[in-house]
CSV table of C-alpha atoms in Angstrom, one decimal:
chain,number,residue,atom,x,y,z
A,660,MET,CA,-63.1,-103.6,-47.7
A,661,THR,CA,-60.9,-104.2,-44.8
A,662,SER,CA,-60.9,-106.8,-43.1
A,663,PRO,CA,-60.9,-106.2,-39.1
A,664,PRO,CA,-58.4,-106.9,-36.7
A,665,PRO,CA,-58.4,-110.4,-35.6
A,666,ASP,CA,-59.3,-111.7,-32.8
A,667,TYR,CA,-55.9,-112.7,-30.4
A,668,PRO,CA,-57.1,-114.8,-27.1
A,669,PRO,CA,-57.1,-113.3,-23.7
A,670,PRO,CA,-53.8,-114.0,-22.0
A,671,SER,CA,-53.4,-116.6,-18.9
A,672,GLY,CA,-50.9,-118.0,-16.7
A,673,PRO,CA,-49.1,-116.4,-14.4
A,674,GLY,CA,-49.2,-112.7,-14.2
A,675,ALA,CA,-52.2,-112.6,-16.5
A,676,ASP,CA,-54.2,-110.6,-14.5
A,677,GLU,CA,-50.8,-107.7,-13.5
A,678,PRO,CA,-51.2,-104.3,-15.4
A,679,PRO,CA,-48.7,-103.8,-18.2
A,680,PRO,CA,-45.7,-102.3,-16.7
A,681,THR,CA,-45.7,-98.6,-17.5
A,682,MET,CA,-43.2,-97.0,-19.8
A,683,VAL,CA,-41.0,-93.9,-18.6
A,684,PRO,CA,-40.6,-92.0,-21.2
A,685,ALA,CA,-37.2,-90.5,-22.2
A,686,ASP,CA,-36.8,-87.4,-21.3
A,687,ALA,CA,-38.4,-88.0,-18.2
A,688,ALA,CA,-35.9,-90.7,-16.9
A,689,GLY,CA,-32.8,-88.1,-17.8
A,690,GLN,CA,-34.4,-85.8,-15.6
A,691,THR,CA,-34.5,-88.4,-13.1
A,692,ARG,CA,-30.6,-89.2,-13.8
A,693,THR,CA,-29.9,-85.2,-13.8
A,694,VAL,CA,-31.9,-84.6,-10.2
A,695,GLY,CA,-30.2,-87.5,-8.7
A,696,GLN,CA,-27.0,-86.4,-10.0
A,697,SER,CA,-27.0,-82.7,-8.5
A,698,VAL,CA,-28.4,-84.7,-4.9
A,699,GLY,CA,-24.4,-86.4,-5.2
A,700,THR,CA,-22.6,-83.7,-6.8
A,701,GLY,CA,-23.8,-81.0,-4.1
A,702,ALA,CA,-23.3,-83.2,-1.1
A,703,LEU,CA,-19.7,-84.1,-2.2
A,704,ALA,CA,-19.1,-80.4,-2.7
A,705,THR,CA,-20.8,-79.6,1.0
A,706,ALA,CA,-18.4,-82.4,1.8
A,707,ARG,CA,-15.8,-80.7,0.1
A,708,GLY,CA,-16.4,-77.1,1.9
A,709,LEU,CA,-16.2,-78.7,5.2
A,710,ARG,CA,-13.2,-80.0,4.8
A,711,GLY,CA,-11.8,-77.2,3.6
A,712,PHE,CA,-13.6,-75.3,6.2
A,713,ALA,CA,-12.0,-77.8,8.5
A,714,ARG,CA,-8.6,-77.4,7.4
A,715,GLY,CA,-8.9,-74.0,7.2
A,716,THR,CA,-9.9,-73.8,10.7
A,717,GLY,CA,-6.8,-76.4,11.4
A,718,ARG,CA,-4.3,-73.2,9.9
A,719,PHE,CA,-5.7,-69.8,11.5
A,720,GLY,CA,-5.8,-71.7,15.1
A,721,ARG,CA,-2.4,-73.4,14.0
A,722,ALA,CA,-1.0,-69.7,13.0
A,723,THR,CA,-2.9,-67.6,15.8
A,724,PHE,CA,-1.1,-70.4,18.0
A,725,ARG,CA,2.4,-70.1,16.8
A,726,ARG,CA,2.0,-65.5,16.4
A,727,ALA,CA,1.3,-66.4,20.1
A,728,ARG,CA,3.8,-68.2,21.3
A,729,ARG,CA,6.1,-65.9,19.1
A,730,ALA,CA,4.5,-62.6,20.5
A,731,ALA,CA,5.1,-64.9,24.5
A,732,GLY,CA,8.4,-65.0,23.8
A,733,ALA,CA,9.3,-62.2,22.2
A,734,GLN,CA,12.4,-59.7,23.9
A,735,GLY,CA,14.4,-62.4,24.8
A,736,ALA,CA,11.5,-64.2,27.3
A,737,GLU,CA,12.0,-67.3,25.3
A,738,ARG,CA,15.4,-67.7,25.8
A,739,SER,CA,15.0,-66.8,29.7
A,740,GLY,CA,12.7,-68.9,30.2
A,741,LEU,CA,9.7,-66.2,31.0
A,742,ASN,CA,7.8,-67.0,28.1
A,743,ARG,CA,6.5,-70.9,29.8
A,744,LEU,CA,5.7,-68.8,32.7
A,745,ILE,CA,3.5,-66.7,30.3
A,746,GLU,CA,2.2,-69.6,28.9
A,747,LEU,CA,1.3,-70.9,32.4
A,748,ALA,CA,-0.6,-67.8,33.4
A,749,ALA,CA,-2.8,-68.0,30.3
A,750,CYS,CA,-3.3,-72.1,31.9
A,751,ASN,CA,-4.1,-70.8,34.4
A,752,ALA,CA,-6.7,-68.0,33.5
A,753,ALA,CA,-8.3,-70.4,31.8
A,754,GLY,CA,-9.0,-72.8,34.5
A,755,ASP,CA,-9.9,-69.9,36.8
A,756,SER,CA,-12.6,-68.8,34.3
A,757,ALA,CA,-14.1,-72.7,33.8
A,758,PHE,CA,-14.1,-72.9,37.6
A,759,ALA,CA,-16.5,-69.7,38.2
A,760,ILE,CA,-18.6,-70.6,35.2
A,761,ALA,CA,-19.4,-74.2,36.6
A,762,LEU,CA,-20.3,-72.2,40.2
A,763,ALA,CA,-22.4,-69.6,38.2
A,764,GLY,CA,-25.6,-71.4,38.6
A,765,THR,CA,-24.8,-71.9,43.0
A,766,ILE,CA,-25.1,-70.5,45.8
A,767,PHE,CA,-21.8,-70.2,46.4
A,768,PHE,CA,-21.8,-66.7,44.8
A,769,ALA,CA,-25.3,-65.9,45.4
A,770,GLY,CA,-24.4,-62.8,46.8
A,771,ALA,CA,-22.1,-61.3,43.6
A,772,THR,CA,-25.2,-61.0,41.9
A,773,SER,CA,-28.4,-60.9,44.4
A,774,GLY,CA,-30.1,-57.1,44.4
A,775,GLU,CA,-30.2,-56.9,49.1
A,776,ARG,CA,-27.9,-56.0,50.5
A,777,GLY,CA,-27.1,-58.5,53.0
A,778,PRO,CA,-26.1,-61.2,51.3
A,779,VAL,CA,-23.8,-58.5,49.0
A,780,LEU,CA,-22.2,-57.7,52.4
A,781,LEU,CA,-22.2,-61.0,53.5
A,782,PHE,CA,-20.0,-62.1,50.1
A,783,LEU,CA,-17.5,-59.0,50.1
A,784,GLY,CA,-16.9,-61.4,53.8
A,785,LEU,CA,-16.4,-64.1,52.1
A,786,THR,CA,-14.4,-62.1,49.4
A,787,MET,CA,-11.6,-61.9,52.6
A,788,VAL,CA,-11.4,-65.5,53.8
A,789,PRO,CA,-8.5,-67.0,51.0
A,790,PHE,CA,-6.9,-64.1,51.3
A,791,ALA,CA,-6.7,-65.2,55.6
A,792,ILE,CA,-5.3,-68.4,54.9
A,793,VAL,CA,-2.6,-67.5,52.4
A,794,ALA,CA,-1.0,-64.1,54.2
A,795,PRO,CA,0.0,-66.3,57.7
A,796,LEU,CA,0.5,-69.6,56.2
A,797,ILE,CA,0.7,-70.5,52.3
A,798,GLY,CA,3.1,-66.6,52.8
A,799,PRO,CA,5.4,-68.0,54.9
A,800,PHE,CA,5.6,-71.4,53.3
A,801,LEU,CA,6.2,-70.8,49.5
A,802,ASP,CA,8.9,-68.7,51.3
A,803,ARG,CA,10.6,-72.1,53.0
A,804,PHE,CA,10.1,-73.9,50.0
A,805,SER,CA,12.0,-71.0,47.4
A,806,HIS,CA,14.2,-73.9,46.4
A,807,GLY,CA,11.7,-76.3,44.8
A,808,ARG,CA,8.8,-73.2,43.5
A,809,ARG,CA,7.8,-75.2,40.5
A,810,TRP,CA,6.4,-78.0,42.5
A,811,ALA,CA,4.7,-75.6,44.4
A,812,ILE,CA,2.9,-74.0,41.4
A,813,GLY,CA,2.3,-77.0,39.6
A,814,GLY,CA,1.1,-78.2,43.7
A,815,THR,CA,-1.1,-75.1,43.8
A,816,PHE,CA,-2.4,-76.5,40.0
A,817,ALA,CA,-2.7,-80.4,41.0
A,818,LEU,CA,-4.5,-79.2,43.9
A,819,ARG,CA,-7.4,-77.3,42.3
A,820,ALA,CA,-7.3,-80.0,39.6
A,821,PHE,CA,-7.8,-82.7,42.2
A,822,LEU,CA,-11.2,-80.2,44.1
A,823,CYS,CA,-12.4,-79.6,40.7
A,824,TRP,CA,-13.3,-83.6,40.1
A,825,VAL,CA,-14.7,-82.9,43.5
A,826,LEU,CA,-17.1,-80.7,43.5
A,827,ALA,CA,-18.4,-82.4,39.7
A,828,GLY,CA,-19.8,-84.7,41.5
A,829,THR,CA,-21.0,-82.8,44.3
A,830,LEU,CA,-22.6,-79.6,42.8
A,831,THR,CA,-26.3,-81.1,41.9
A,832,SER,CA,-26.1,-83.6,45.4
A,833,GLY,CA,-26.0,-81.0,48.1
A,834,SER,CA,-23.1,-82.2,50.1
A,835,PRO,CA,-21.0,-79.9,52.6
A,836,TRP,CA,-18.1,-80.6,51.2
A,837,PHE,CA,-18.8,-78.8,48.2
A,838,TYR,CA,-18.2,-75.7,50.2
A,839,VAL,CA,-14.8,-77.1,51.4
A,840,ALA,CA,-13.8,-77.7,47.5
A,841,ALA,CA,-14.8,-74.6,46.4
A,842,LEU,CA,-13.3,-72.8,49.2
A,843,GLY,CA,-9.3,-74.7,48.7
A,844,VAL,CA,-9.8,-73.9,45.1
A,845,LEU,CA,-10.2,-70.0,45.9
A,846,VAL,CA,-7.2,-70.6,48.6
A,847,SER,CA,-5.4,-72.0,46.0
A,848,SER,CA,-5.8,-69.6,43.5
A,849,LYS,CA,-4.8,-66.8,45.3
A,850,ALA,CA,-1.6,-69.1,46.4
A,851,TYR,CA,-1.0,-69.8,42.9
A,852,GLY,CA,-0.7,-65.4,42.0
A,853,VAL,CA,2.1,-65.2,44.8
A,854,ALA,CA,3.7,-68.0,43.8
A,855,LYS,CA,3.7,-66.3,40.1
A,856,ALA,CA,4.7,-63.0,41.1
A,857,ALA,CA,7.4,-64.3,42.9
A,858,ALA,CA,9.0,-66.4,40.3
A,859,VAL,CA,8.7,-63.7,37.7
A,860,PRO,CA,11.7,-61.7,38.8
A,861,ARG,CA,14.1,-65.0,38.3
A,862,LEU,CA,13.0,-65.7,34.5
A,863,LEU,CA,12.8,-61.6,33.6
A,864,PRO,CA,15.0,-61.2,30.1
A,865,PRO,CA,17.5,-57.8,30.5
A,866,GLU,CA,15.7,-56.0,27.7
A,867,ILE,CA,12.1,-55.5,29.2
A,868,THR,CA,11.5,-54.4,32.6
A,869,LEU,CA,9.7,-55.5,35.4
A,870,VAL,CA,6.1,-53.5,35.1
A,871,LYS,CA,6.2,-54.9,31.3
A,872,ALA,CA,6.9,-58.3,31.9
A,873,ASN,CA,4.3,-58.3,34.7
A,874,GLY,CA,1.9,-57.0,32.0
A,875,ARG,CA,2.8,-59.7,29.6
A,876,VAL,CA,1.9,-61.8,32.1
A,877,SER,CA,-1.8,-60.6,32.4
A,878,LEU,CA,-1.9,-60.6,29.5
A,879,ALA,CA,-1.3,-63.7,28.3
A,880,GLY,CA,-4.3,-64.7,31.4
A,881,VAL,CA,-7.1,-62.4,29.5
A,882,VAL,CA,-6.2,-64.3,26.3
A,883,GLY,CA,-6.5,-67.7,28.4
A,884,ALA,CA,-10.2,-66.8,30.0
A,885,ALA,CA,-10.9,-65.6,27.4
A,886,VAL,CA,-10.6,-68.5,24.4
A,887,SER,CA,-11.4,-71.2,27.2
A,888,ALA,CA,-14.7,-69.0,28.4
A,889,PRO,CA,-16.4,-70.0,25.4
A,890,LEU,CA,-15.8,-74.5,25.9
A,891,ALA,CA,-16.6,-73.3,29.6
A,892,GLY,CA,-19.6,-72.0,28.3
A,893,PHE,CA,-20.8,-75.5,26.6
A,894,SER,CA,-19.5,-77.6,28.8
A,895,TYR,CA,-21.8,-75.9,31.4
A,896,TRP,CA,-25.3,-76.5,28.7
A,897,LEU,CA,-24.1,-80.4,28.7
A,898,GLY,CA,-24.5,-79.9,32.9
A,899,PRO,CA,-22.6,-77.6,36.0
A,900,GLU,CA,-20.6,-80.8,36.7
A,901,TRP,CA,-18.8,-81.0,33.1
A,902,ALA,CA,-17.7,-77.8,33.4
A,903,CYS,CA,-15.8,-78.5,36.4
A,904,ARG,CA,-15.0,-81.6,34.9
A,905,TYR,CA,-13.4,-79.4,31.8
A,906,ALA,CA,-11.6,-77.1,34.6
A,907,PHE,CA,-10.1,-80.1,36.0
A,908,LEU,CA,-8.6,-81.5,32.6
A,909,VAL,CA,-6.9,-77.5,32.0
A,910,PHE,CA,-5.8,-77.7,35.8
A,911,VAL,CA,-3.5,-81.2,34.9
A,912,LEU,CA,-2.3,-79.6,32.5
A,913,GLY,CA,-1.2,-76.8,34.3
A,914,THR,CA,0.3,-79.1,36.1
A,915,VAL,CA,3.1,-80.7,34.1
A,916,ALA,CA,3.3,-77.1,32.4
A,917,ALA,CA,5.0,-76.0,36.1
A,918,ILE,CA,6.8,-78.5,37.1
A,919,LEU,CA,8.0,-77.7,33.1
A,920,LEU,CA,9.2,-74.5,34.0
A,921,PRO,CA,12.7,-73.9,33.2
A,922,ALA,CA,15.0,-75.5,36.2
A,923,LYS,CA,16.4,-71.6,37.6
A,924,VAL,CA,12.7,-70.6,38.6
A,925,ASP,CA,13.9,-72.7,41.6
A,926,SER,CA,17.4,-70.9,41.5
A,927,THR,CA,18.3,-69.7,45.3
A,928,ALA,CA,21.3,-68.0,44.1
A,929,GLY,CA,22.0,-64.8,45.3
A,930,GLU,CA,19.2,-64.7,47.4
A,931,ASP,CA,19.3,-62.8,51.5
A,932,SER,CA,17.4,-63.4,54.0
A,933,ILE,CA,15.0,-60.5,55.0
A,934,GLU,CA,16.4,-59.1,58.5
A,935,ILE,CA,13.8,-58.0,61.4
A,936,ARG,CA,15.5,-54.8,63.5
A,937,ARG,CA,14.9,-55.3,66.9
A,938,GLY,CA,15.3,-52.6,70.0
A,939,GLY,CA,16.9,-55.3,72.2
A,940,PRO,CA,17.1,-57.9,74.5
A,941,GLY,CA,13.6,-58.6,75.7
A,942,ARG,CA,12.5,-56.0,73.6
A,943,ALA,CA,9.4,-56.3,70.2
A,944,PRO,CA,10.7,-56.2,66.9
A,945,GLN,CA,11.4,-52.0,66.5
A,946,GLY,CA,10.2,-52.7,61.8
A,947,SER,CA,9.1,-55.3,59.6
A,948,GLY,CA,11.7,-54.2,57.8
A,949,VAL,CA,9.8,-53.5,54.9
A,950,PRO,CA,11.3,-51.3,52.5
A,951,PRO,CA,10.0,-47.4,52.9
A,952,LYS,CA,9.9,-47.7,48.3
A,953,VAL,CA,6.8,-51.1,48.5
A,954,ALA,CA,5.2,-49.3,52.1
A,955,PHE,CA,4.8,-46.2,49.8
A,956,ALA,CA,3.4,-48.0,47.3
A,957,LEU,CA,1.5,-50.4,49.0
A,958,ARG,CA,-0.3,-47.1,50.6
A,959,ALA,CA,-0.5,-45.3,47.5
A,960,ASN,CA,-2.1,-49.2,46.2
A,961,CYS,CA,-5.5,-48.6,48.6
A,962,GLY,CA,-6.4,-46.2,47.8
A,963,PRO,CA,-7.7,-47.1,43.7
A,964,ARG,CA,-8.3,-50.7,45.2
A,965,LEU,CA,-11.0,-48.6,47.8
A,966,LEU,CA,-12.3,-46.9,44.3
A,967,SER,CA,-12.5,-50.0,42.9
A,968,GLY,CA,-14.8,-51.6,45.0
A,969,PHE,CA,-16.7,-48.7,46.0
A,970,MET,CA,-17.5,-48.2,42.3
A,971,VAL,CA,-18.8,-52.0,42.1
A,972,MET,CA,-21.1,-51.3,45.2
A,973,PHE,CA,-23.1,-47.8,44.5
A,974,MET,CA,-23.3,-48.0,41.0
A,975,THR,CA,-24.7,-51.3,40.8
A,976,PHE,CA,-27.7,-50.6,43.6
A,977,VAL,CA,-28.0,-47.0,43.1
A,978,LEU,CA,-28.0,-47.4,38.5
A,979,ALA,CA,-30.8,-50.0,39.8
A,980,SER,CA,-32.8,-48.5,41.3
A,981,GLU,CA,-32.5,-45.0,40.5
A,982,PRO,CA,-31.3,-45.1,37.0
A,983,LEU,CA,-30.2,-41.8,35.1
A,984,GLU,CA,-33.5,-39.8,33.0
A,985,GLY,CA,-33.9,-42.0,29.8
A,986,TRP,CA,-33.2,-45.8,31.4
A,987,GLU,CA,-36.4,-46.0,33.9
A,988,SER,CA,-37.4,-49.3,32.1
A,989,THR,CA,-35.8,-52.3,33.9
A,990,THR,CA,-33.9,-53.6,30.8
A,991,ARG,CA,-32.5,-50.4,29.9
A,992,ALA,CA,-31.6,-49.7,33.5
A,993,THR,CA,-30.1,-53.7,33.8
A,994,ILE,CA,-28.0,-52.5,30.1
A,995,LEU,CA,-26.9,-49.1,32.6
A,996,VAL,CA,-25.4,-50.6,35.1
A,997,GLY,CA,-23.0,-53.2,33.1
A,998,LEU,CA,-22.0,-50.3,30.9
A,999,VAL,CA,-20.6,-48.7,33.4
A,1000,VAL,CA,-19.0,-51.3,35.4
A,1001,GLY,CA,-18.5,-53.6,32.7
A,1002,ALA,CA,-16.4,-49.7,31.5
A,1003,ALA,CA,-14.4,-50.9,35.0
A,1004,GLY,CA,-13.8,-54.3,33.6
A,1005,LEU,CA,-12.7,-52.6,30.2
A,1006,GLY,CA,-10.1,-50.0,31.9
A,1007,ASN,CA,-8.7,-52.8,33.5
A,1008,THR,CA,-8.3,-54.9,30.1
A,1009,LEU,CA,-6.7,-51.3,29.0
A,1010,GLY,CA,-4.3,-51.4,32.2
A,1011,ILE,CA,-2.5,-55.2,31.4
A,1012,LEU,CA,-2.3,-53.6,27.5
A,1013,VAL,CA,-0.4,-50.4,28.5
A,1014,ALA,CA,1.4,-52.0,30.6
A,1015,SER,CA,2.5,-54.6,28.4
A,1016,LEU,CA,3.5,-52.5,25.4
A,1017,ALA,CA,4.7,-49.3,27.4
A,1018,ARG,CA,8.5,-48.9,26.8
A,1019,LYS,CA,8.8,-47.7,30.5
A,1020,ILE,CA,6.6,-46.7,33.6
A,1021,ASN,CA,8.0,-45.5,36.1
A,1022,PRO,CA,6.1,-47.7,39.9
A,1023,ALA,CA,7.1,-44.0,42.3
A,1024,VAL,CA,5.4,-42.2,39.5
A,1025,MET,CA,2.8,-44.3,38.7
A,1026,VAL,CA,1.3,-44.8,41.7
A,1027,VAL,CA,0.8,-40.9,42.5
A,1028,VAL,CA,-0.8,-40.6,38.7
A,1029,ALA,CA,-3.5,-43.0,39.7
A,1030,LEU,CA,-4.1,-41.4,43.2
A,1031,PHE,CA,-4.7,-37.8,41.3
A,1032,ALA,CA,-6.1,-39.6,38.2
A,1033,ASP,CA,-8.9,-41.3,40.6
A,1034,ILE,CA,-10.1,-38.1,42.7
A,1035,ALA,CA,-10.4,-35.8,39.1
A,1036,ALA,CA,-12.5,-38.7,37.7
A,1037,VAL,CA,-14.8,-38.9,41.0
A,1038,LEU,CA,-15.2,-35.2,41.2
A,1039,PHE,CA,-16.1,-35.2,37.0
A,1040,ALA,CA,-18.7,-37.9,37.8
A,1041,ALA,CA,-20.2,-36.2,41.0
A,1042,VAL,CA,-20.3,-32.7,39.1
A,1043,ALA,CA,-21.9,-33.7,35.9
A,1044,TYR,CA,-23.9,-37.5,36.9
A,1045,SER,CA,-24.3,-38.5,33.9
A,1046,LEU,CA,-23.8,-41.5,31.0
A,1047,VAL,CA,-20.3,-40.0,29.8
A,1048,PRO,CA,-18.2,-39.2,33.2
A,1049,LEU,CA,-20.2,-42.2,34.5
A,1050,VAL,CA,-18.3,-44.5,32.1
A,1051,VAL,CA,-15.3,-42.1,32.4
A,1052,LEU,CA,-15.3,-42.7,35.8
A,1053,GLY,CA,-15.2,-47.2,35.2
A,1054,LEU,CA,-12.6,-46.6,32.9
A,1055,THR,CA,-10.4,-44.7,34.7
A,1056,ALA,CA,-10.9,-46.7,38.1
A,1057,GLY,CA,-10.4,-49.9,36.0
A,1058,LEU,CA,-7.2,-48.5,34.3
A,1059,MET,CA,-5.3,-46.8,37.4
A,1060,GLN,CA,-6.2,-49.9,39.4
A,1061,TYR,CA,-4.0,-52.3,37.0
A,1062,LEU,CA,-1.2,-49.6,36.4
A,1063,ALA,CA,-1.2,-48.9,40.3
A,1064,LYS,CA,-1.4,-52.9,41.5
A,1065,VAL,CA,1.7,-53.6,38.2
A,1066,SER,CA,3.7,-50.5,40.2
A,1067,LEU,CA,3.4,-52.1,43.7
A,1068,ASP,CA,4.7,-56.1,42.3
A,1069,SER,CA,7.5,-54.2,40.7
A,1070,THR,CA,8.4,-52.5,43.5
A,1071,ILE,CA,8.4,-55.6,45.8
A,1072,GLN,CA,10.1,-57.8,43.1
A,1073,THR,CA,13.4,-55.4,42.8
A,1074,ASP,CA,13.0,-54.1,46.7
A,1075,VAL,CA,11.8,-57.0,48.7
A,1076,PRO,CA,14.7,-59.9,49.2
A,1077,VAL,CA,13.8,-63.0,47.1
A,1078,ARG,CA,13.6,-65.2,50.0
A,1079,ALA,CA,10.3,-62.9,51.2
A,1080,HIS,CA,8.6,-62.6,48.3
A,1081,SER,CA,5.9,-64.7,48.8
A,1082,SER,CA,5.2,-63.3,52.0
A,1083,ALA,CA,4.9,-59.7,50.6
A,1084,PHE,CA,2.2,-60.4,48.0
A,1085,ALA,CA,0.4,-62.3,50.3
A,1086,LYS,CA,0.0,-59.5,52.4
A,1087,GLY,CA,0.2,-57.0,49.8
A,1088,ASP,CA,-2.7,-58.5,48.2
A,1089,THR,CA,-4.2,-59.0,51.5
A,1090,THR,CA,-3.8,-55.4,52.3
A,1091,LEU,CA,-5.4,-54.2,49.1
A,1092,GLN,CA,-8.1,-57.0,49.3
A,1093,LEU,CA,-9.2,-55.5,52.5
A,1094,ALA,CA,-9.7,-52.4,50.7
A,1095,TRP,CA,-12.2,-53.4,48.1
A,1096,VAL,CA,-13.5,-54.9,50.6
A,1097,ILE,CA,-14.2,-51.3,52.9
A,1098,GLY,CA,-14.5,-49.6,49.6
A,1099,GLY,CA,-17.4,-51.9,48.8
A,1100,PHE,CA,-19.5,-51.8,52.4
A,1101,LEU,CA,-19.4,-47.7,51.9
A,1102,GLY,CA,-20.5,-48.4,48.9
A,1103,VAL,CA,-23.4,-50.6,50.1
A,1104,VAL,CA,-24.1,-48.1,53.0
A,1105,LEU,CA,-24.3,-45.1,50.9
A,1106,SER,CA,-26.5,-46.4,47.9
A,1107,TYR,CA,-29.5,-46.3,50.4
A,1108,PRO,CA,-31.8,-43.4,48.5
A,1109,ALA,CA,-31.8,-41.0,51.5
A,1110,VAL,CA,-27.8,-41.1,51.5
A,1111,ASN,CA,-26.9,-41.1,47.5
A,1112,ALA,CA,-26.2,-37.9,46.7
A,1113,PHE,CA,-23.4,-37.3,49.0
A,1114,GLY,CA,-21.8,-41.0,47.5
A,1115,LEU,CA,-19.5,-39.6,45.0
A,1116,PRO,CA,-18.9,-36.5,46.8
A,1117,PHE,CA,-18.1,-38.6,50.0
A,1118,VAL,CA,-15.4,-40.8,48.8
A,1119,ALA,CA,-13.8,-37.7,46.4
A,1120,VAL,CA,-12.9,-36.3,50.1
A,1121,LEU,CA,-12.2,-39.5,51.3
A,1122,LEU,CA,-9.0,-39.9,48.4
A,1123,GLY,CA,-7.8,-36.5,48.9
A,1124,ALA,CA,-7.1,-37.2,53.1
A,1125,TRP,CA,-6.3,-40.4,51.7
A,1126,THR,CA,-3.3,-39.1,49.2
A,1127,PHE,CA,-2.7,-36.1,51.4
A,1128,VAL,CA,-1.5,-38.9,54.7
A,1129,VAL,CA,0.0,-41.3,51.7
A,1130,LEU,CA,2.4,-38.2,50.7
A,1131,ALA,CA,2.7,-36.6,54.3
A,1132,ASN,CA,4.4,-39.8,55.1
A,1133,ARG,CA,6.8,-40.8,52.5
A,1134,SER,CA,9.8,-41.5,53.1
A,1135,GLY,CA,13.1,-40.7,51.4
A,1136,LYS,CA,15.7,-42.6,52.1
A,1137,PRO,CA,15.3,-46.4,54.4
A,1138,LYS,CA,16.7,-46.2,58.0
A,1139,PRO,CA,20.6,-47.4,58.1
A,1140,PRO,CA,20.2,-51.2,59.5
A,1141,ALA,CA,21.9,-52.1,63.2
A,1142,PRO,CA,25.5,-52.3,63.4
A,1143,PRO,CA,27.2,-55.6,63.8
A,1144,VAL,CA,27.8,-56.8,66.8
A,1145,ASP,CA,31.0,-58.3,67.7
A,1146,SER,CA,30.7,-62.2,69.1
A,1147,SER,CA,33.2,-62.2,70.5
A,1148,LEU,CA,32.2,-59.4,72.5
A,1149,VAL,CA,29.3,-60.7,73.4
A,1150,ALA,CA,31.6,-63.6,74.5
A,1151,ARG,CA,32.8,-62.2,77.1
């Protein structure tokens, strides 16, 4: 017989009541270690991937920056210093876009997006205020300060930086200084445009024309705004005041870049004073001294600029209230307006590309071509009123407006004495803005349902009549200057 197992006494002492330790099987422990190792390996791989992505993004950013700098300095622009002005234009557009985004939700620009005609008409009037200050005051001042153009351009950046910092503290407080600061930024932006246009000829390399140089400067502005807009949008998401602070940083950077422009921007060598023809003692001036080519180009530019203002306002109201067939819903009507009006912005961008890439554009011919192209596009849209003709009208209006403007700029830079450049640009921009406002006013008035069917035909006739006036008053040769007066004879 087998003896029973012996009886052992129960355990006693500390830990006698604790259950015996659980033994983990060898295979389960291995699985636990495998999971931990997998998590750690995944984390390391993720970290390496993020580092690689950061390095790749950094390399891409640096390569893009180097390519952009090479493009800015191509065709002698680096040697002449024009590349510095091109980079400054990108900085200016970056700051202006951030400022616009910061104010997008304020009542300052409420009229621009309002569906009511009254606020829009008020907005049209307000757009003239900066030009009304720049033309009679700032333009002549910049001409007298031509030996310090770098400081004048830098001053427009520094003033905007200061005002953007002020705006950051007034956006949500309701302070009346908000309107003063916002208007100051707009005026400073227009003053920069005038000073920049006057500086381009001083940095022009012999390899490119003025039209192409102006186009490259404008193209840099488009790139700068496109790069800056997402950053400004993220800042606005944090708060509108942060978008203003971001604009402040950009304008501070632009201030430094403006001061570092080449010294020949300030050179006055070879600059002549503009002569004002006078009829004699005690008589008023008989002429303004504006060269005939400049006067012709300015008159021709008024047509495309008027059409641009008309089209934006007219199409916005008409397509929103009476959309095309199949676009009746509110969402589709909004998309329709965006397609037509957005086509004008795309046309403007195409104009910048054409001006910056074309080998040669004859300014005197281009301004006439712009008039006839706009008339043809308006007639096409009026006769075949549908989506495609309206988009073609938008593209044509934006494209011709820019090509005509850049032709006017090159004409001023070539035919107007250098010491009168700023005044000429200020007066030209004011005249064109007035044409845009008149066109916008006509677009608002003719967008009412009772008369909107006559809107496009009326503008076609108006542009045709204006083209006839422009061509009929084209002056062939400038008037000869008055003969000099012998001072000895005057003394006798």
